[in-house]
Backbone as JSON Lines, residues from 0, in Angstrom:
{"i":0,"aa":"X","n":[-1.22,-10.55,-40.84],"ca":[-2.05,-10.73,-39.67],"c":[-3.14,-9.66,-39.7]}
{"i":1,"aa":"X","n":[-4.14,-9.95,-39.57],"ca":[-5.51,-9.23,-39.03],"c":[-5.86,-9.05,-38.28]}
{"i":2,"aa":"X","n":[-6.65,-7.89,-37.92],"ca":[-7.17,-7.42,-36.43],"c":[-7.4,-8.08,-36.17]}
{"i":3,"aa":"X","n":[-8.16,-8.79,-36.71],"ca":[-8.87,-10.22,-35.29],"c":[-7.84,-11.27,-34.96]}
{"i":4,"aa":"X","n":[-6.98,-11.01,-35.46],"ca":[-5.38,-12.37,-34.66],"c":[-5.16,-11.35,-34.0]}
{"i":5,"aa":"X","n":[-4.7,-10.19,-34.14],"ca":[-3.73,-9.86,-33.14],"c":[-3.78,-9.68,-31.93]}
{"i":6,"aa":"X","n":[-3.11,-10.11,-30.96],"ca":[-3.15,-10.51,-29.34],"c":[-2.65,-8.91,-28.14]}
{"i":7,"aa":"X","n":[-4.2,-8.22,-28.08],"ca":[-3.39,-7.09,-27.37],"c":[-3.88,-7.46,-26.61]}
{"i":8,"aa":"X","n":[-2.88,-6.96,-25.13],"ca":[-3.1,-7.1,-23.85],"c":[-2.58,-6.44,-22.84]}
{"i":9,"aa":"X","n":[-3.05,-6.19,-21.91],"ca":[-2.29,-4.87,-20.81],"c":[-1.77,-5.59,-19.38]}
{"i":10,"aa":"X","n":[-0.59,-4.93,-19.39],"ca":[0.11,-5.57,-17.85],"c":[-0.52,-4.62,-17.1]}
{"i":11,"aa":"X","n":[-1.13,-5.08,-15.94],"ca":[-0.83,-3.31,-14.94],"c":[-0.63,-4.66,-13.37]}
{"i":12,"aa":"X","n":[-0.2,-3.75,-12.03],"ca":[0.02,-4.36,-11.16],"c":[1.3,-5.3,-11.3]}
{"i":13,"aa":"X","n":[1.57,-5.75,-10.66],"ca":[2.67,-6.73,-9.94],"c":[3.04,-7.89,-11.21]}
{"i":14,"aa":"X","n":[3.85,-8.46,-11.08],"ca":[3.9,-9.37,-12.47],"c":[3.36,-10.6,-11.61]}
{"i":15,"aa":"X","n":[2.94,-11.17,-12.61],"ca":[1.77,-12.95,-11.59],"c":[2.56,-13.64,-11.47]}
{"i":16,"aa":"X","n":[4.05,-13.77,-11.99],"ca":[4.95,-14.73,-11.95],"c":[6.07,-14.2,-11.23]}
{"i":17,"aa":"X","n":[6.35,-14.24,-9.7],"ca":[7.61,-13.41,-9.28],"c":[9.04,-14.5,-9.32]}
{"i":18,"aa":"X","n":[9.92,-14.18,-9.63],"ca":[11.29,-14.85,-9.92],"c":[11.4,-15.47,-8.72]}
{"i":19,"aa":"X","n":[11.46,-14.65,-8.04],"ca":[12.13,-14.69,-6.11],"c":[11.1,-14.37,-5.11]}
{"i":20,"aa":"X","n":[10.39,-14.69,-4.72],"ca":[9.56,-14.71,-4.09],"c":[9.94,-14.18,-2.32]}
{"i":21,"aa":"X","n":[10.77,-14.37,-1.93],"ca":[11.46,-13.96,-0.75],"c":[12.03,-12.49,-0.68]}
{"i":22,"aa":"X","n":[12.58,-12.49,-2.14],"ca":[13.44,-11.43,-2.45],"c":[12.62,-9.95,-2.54]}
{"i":23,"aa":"X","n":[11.59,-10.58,-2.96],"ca":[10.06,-9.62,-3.4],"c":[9.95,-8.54,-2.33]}
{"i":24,"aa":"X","n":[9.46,-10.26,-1.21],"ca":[8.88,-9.76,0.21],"c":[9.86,-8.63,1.02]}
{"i":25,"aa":"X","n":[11.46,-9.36,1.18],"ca":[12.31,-8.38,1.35],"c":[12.36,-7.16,1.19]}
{"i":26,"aa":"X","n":[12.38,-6.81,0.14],"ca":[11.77,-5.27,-0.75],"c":[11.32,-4.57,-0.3]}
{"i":27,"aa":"X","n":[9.85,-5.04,-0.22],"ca":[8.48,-5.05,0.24],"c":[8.52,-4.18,1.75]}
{"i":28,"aa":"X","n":[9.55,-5.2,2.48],"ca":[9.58,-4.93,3.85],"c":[10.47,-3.79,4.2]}
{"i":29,"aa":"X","n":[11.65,-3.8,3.2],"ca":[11.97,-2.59,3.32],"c":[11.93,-1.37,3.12]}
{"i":30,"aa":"X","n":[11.11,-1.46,2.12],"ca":[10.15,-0.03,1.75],"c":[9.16,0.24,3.07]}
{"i":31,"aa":"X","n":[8.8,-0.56,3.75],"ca":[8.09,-0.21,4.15],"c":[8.36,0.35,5.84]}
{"i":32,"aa":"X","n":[9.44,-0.11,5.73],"ca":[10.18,0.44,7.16],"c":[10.62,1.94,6.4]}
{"i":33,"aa":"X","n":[11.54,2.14,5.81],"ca":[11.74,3.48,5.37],"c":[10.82,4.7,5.07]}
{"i":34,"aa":"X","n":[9.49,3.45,4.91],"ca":[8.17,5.02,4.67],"c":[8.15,5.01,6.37]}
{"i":35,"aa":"X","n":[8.04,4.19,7.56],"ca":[7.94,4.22,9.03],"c":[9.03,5.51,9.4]}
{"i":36,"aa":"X","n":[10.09,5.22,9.21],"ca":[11.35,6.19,9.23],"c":[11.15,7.56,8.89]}
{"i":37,"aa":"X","n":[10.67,7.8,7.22],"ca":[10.35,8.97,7.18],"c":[9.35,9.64,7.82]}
{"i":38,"aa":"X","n":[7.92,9.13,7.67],"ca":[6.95,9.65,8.28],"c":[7.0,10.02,9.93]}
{"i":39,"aa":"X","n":[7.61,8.97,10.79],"ca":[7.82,8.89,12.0],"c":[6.45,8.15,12.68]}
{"i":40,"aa":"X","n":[5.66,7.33,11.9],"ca":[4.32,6.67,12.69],"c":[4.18,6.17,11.53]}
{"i":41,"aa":"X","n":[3.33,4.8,11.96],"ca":[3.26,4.1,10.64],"c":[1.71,4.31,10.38]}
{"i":42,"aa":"X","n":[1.14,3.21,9.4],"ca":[0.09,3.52,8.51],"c":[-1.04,4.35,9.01]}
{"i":43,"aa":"X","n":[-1.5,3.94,10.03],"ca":[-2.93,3.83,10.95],"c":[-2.53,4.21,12.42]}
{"i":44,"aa":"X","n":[-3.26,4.85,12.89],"ca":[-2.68,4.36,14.92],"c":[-3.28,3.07,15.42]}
{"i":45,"aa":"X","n":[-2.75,2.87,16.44],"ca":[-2.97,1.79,17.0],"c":[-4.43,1.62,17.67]}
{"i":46,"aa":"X","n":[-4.77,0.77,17.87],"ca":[-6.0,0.46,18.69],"c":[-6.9,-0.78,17.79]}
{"i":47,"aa":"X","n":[-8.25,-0.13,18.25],"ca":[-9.64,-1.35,17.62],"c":[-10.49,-0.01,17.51]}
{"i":48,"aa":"X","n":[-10.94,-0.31,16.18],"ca":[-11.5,1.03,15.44],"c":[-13.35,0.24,14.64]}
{"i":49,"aa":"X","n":[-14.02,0.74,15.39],"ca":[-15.31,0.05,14.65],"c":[-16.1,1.05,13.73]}
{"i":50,"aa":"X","n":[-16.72,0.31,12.79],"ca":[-17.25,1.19,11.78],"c":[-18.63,0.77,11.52]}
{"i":51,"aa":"X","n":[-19.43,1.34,10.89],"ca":[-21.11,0.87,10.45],"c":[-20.5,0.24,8.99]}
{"i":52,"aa":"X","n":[-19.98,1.02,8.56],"ca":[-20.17,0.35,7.34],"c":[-18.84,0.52,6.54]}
{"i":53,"aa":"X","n":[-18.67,-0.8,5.41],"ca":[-17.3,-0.59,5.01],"c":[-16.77,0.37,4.25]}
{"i":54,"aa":"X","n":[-17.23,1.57,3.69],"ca":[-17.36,2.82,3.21],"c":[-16.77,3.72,4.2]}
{"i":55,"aa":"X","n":[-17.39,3.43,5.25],"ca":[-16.83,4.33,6.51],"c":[-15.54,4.45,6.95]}
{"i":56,"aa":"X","n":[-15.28,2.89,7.33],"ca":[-13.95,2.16,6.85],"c":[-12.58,2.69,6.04]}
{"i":57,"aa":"X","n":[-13.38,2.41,4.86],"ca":[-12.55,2.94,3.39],"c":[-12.33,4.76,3.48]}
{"i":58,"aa":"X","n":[-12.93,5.22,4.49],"ca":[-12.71,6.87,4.08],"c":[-11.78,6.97,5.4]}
{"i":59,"aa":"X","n":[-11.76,6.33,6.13],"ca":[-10.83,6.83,7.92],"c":[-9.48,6.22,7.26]}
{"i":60,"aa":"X","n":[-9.64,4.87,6.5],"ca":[-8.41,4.46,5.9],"c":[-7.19,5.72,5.07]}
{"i":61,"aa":"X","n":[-8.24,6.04,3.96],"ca":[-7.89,6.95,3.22],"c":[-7.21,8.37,4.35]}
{"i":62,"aa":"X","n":[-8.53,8.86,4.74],"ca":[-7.59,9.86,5.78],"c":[-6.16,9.83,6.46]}
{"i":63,"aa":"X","n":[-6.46,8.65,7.43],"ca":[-5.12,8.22,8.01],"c":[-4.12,7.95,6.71]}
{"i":64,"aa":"X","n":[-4.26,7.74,5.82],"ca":[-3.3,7.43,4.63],"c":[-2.47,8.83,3.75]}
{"i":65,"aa":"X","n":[-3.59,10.01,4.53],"ca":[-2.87,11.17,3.65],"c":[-2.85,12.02,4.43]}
{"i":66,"aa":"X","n":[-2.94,11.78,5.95],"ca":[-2.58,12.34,6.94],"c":[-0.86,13.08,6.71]}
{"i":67,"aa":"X","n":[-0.32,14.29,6.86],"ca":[0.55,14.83,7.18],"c":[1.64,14.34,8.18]}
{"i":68,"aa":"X","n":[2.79,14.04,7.59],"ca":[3.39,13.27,8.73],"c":[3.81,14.26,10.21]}
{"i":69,"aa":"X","n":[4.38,13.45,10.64],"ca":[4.39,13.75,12.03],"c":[5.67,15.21,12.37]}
{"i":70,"aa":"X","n":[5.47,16.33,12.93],"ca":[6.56,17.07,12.91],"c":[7.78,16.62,14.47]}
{"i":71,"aa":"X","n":[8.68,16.41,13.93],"ca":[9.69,15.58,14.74],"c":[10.35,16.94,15.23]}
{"i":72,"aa":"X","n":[11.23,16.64,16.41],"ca":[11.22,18.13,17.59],"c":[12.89,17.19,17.01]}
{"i":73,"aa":"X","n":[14.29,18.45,16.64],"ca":[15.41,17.93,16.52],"c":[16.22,18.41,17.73]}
């Protein structure tokens, strides 16, 4: 075989074909309660948040995303 047959190719992301499709979501959902759990607030706060532009958007996202979680009183 020669370079030009040979078939390279890169996986990255999620596989396009999921087995279980329910089972996925499940997962999914429970990861995502357990990051709620740890952090103690979930992704974003609540409300209606307007922006000029979707850049603006993309950086309050980011913030709120690496925001410090919450210090919980035991």
């Amino acid at each position: 075989m020669n370079a030009s047959e040979e078939n390279i190719g890169k996986n990255t992301g999620i596989p396009t074909e999921i087995s279980d499709p329910f089972a996925y979501a499940m997962e999914l959902q429970r990861k995502a309660s357990e990051s709620l759990k740890l952090t103690g607030r979930g992704l974003c706060p609540k409300g209606v948040f307007k922006f000029k532009t979707h850049e603006e958007a993309d950086a309050w996202m980011v913030k709120m995303l690496a925001r410090p979680p919450k210090k919980t009183v035991n």
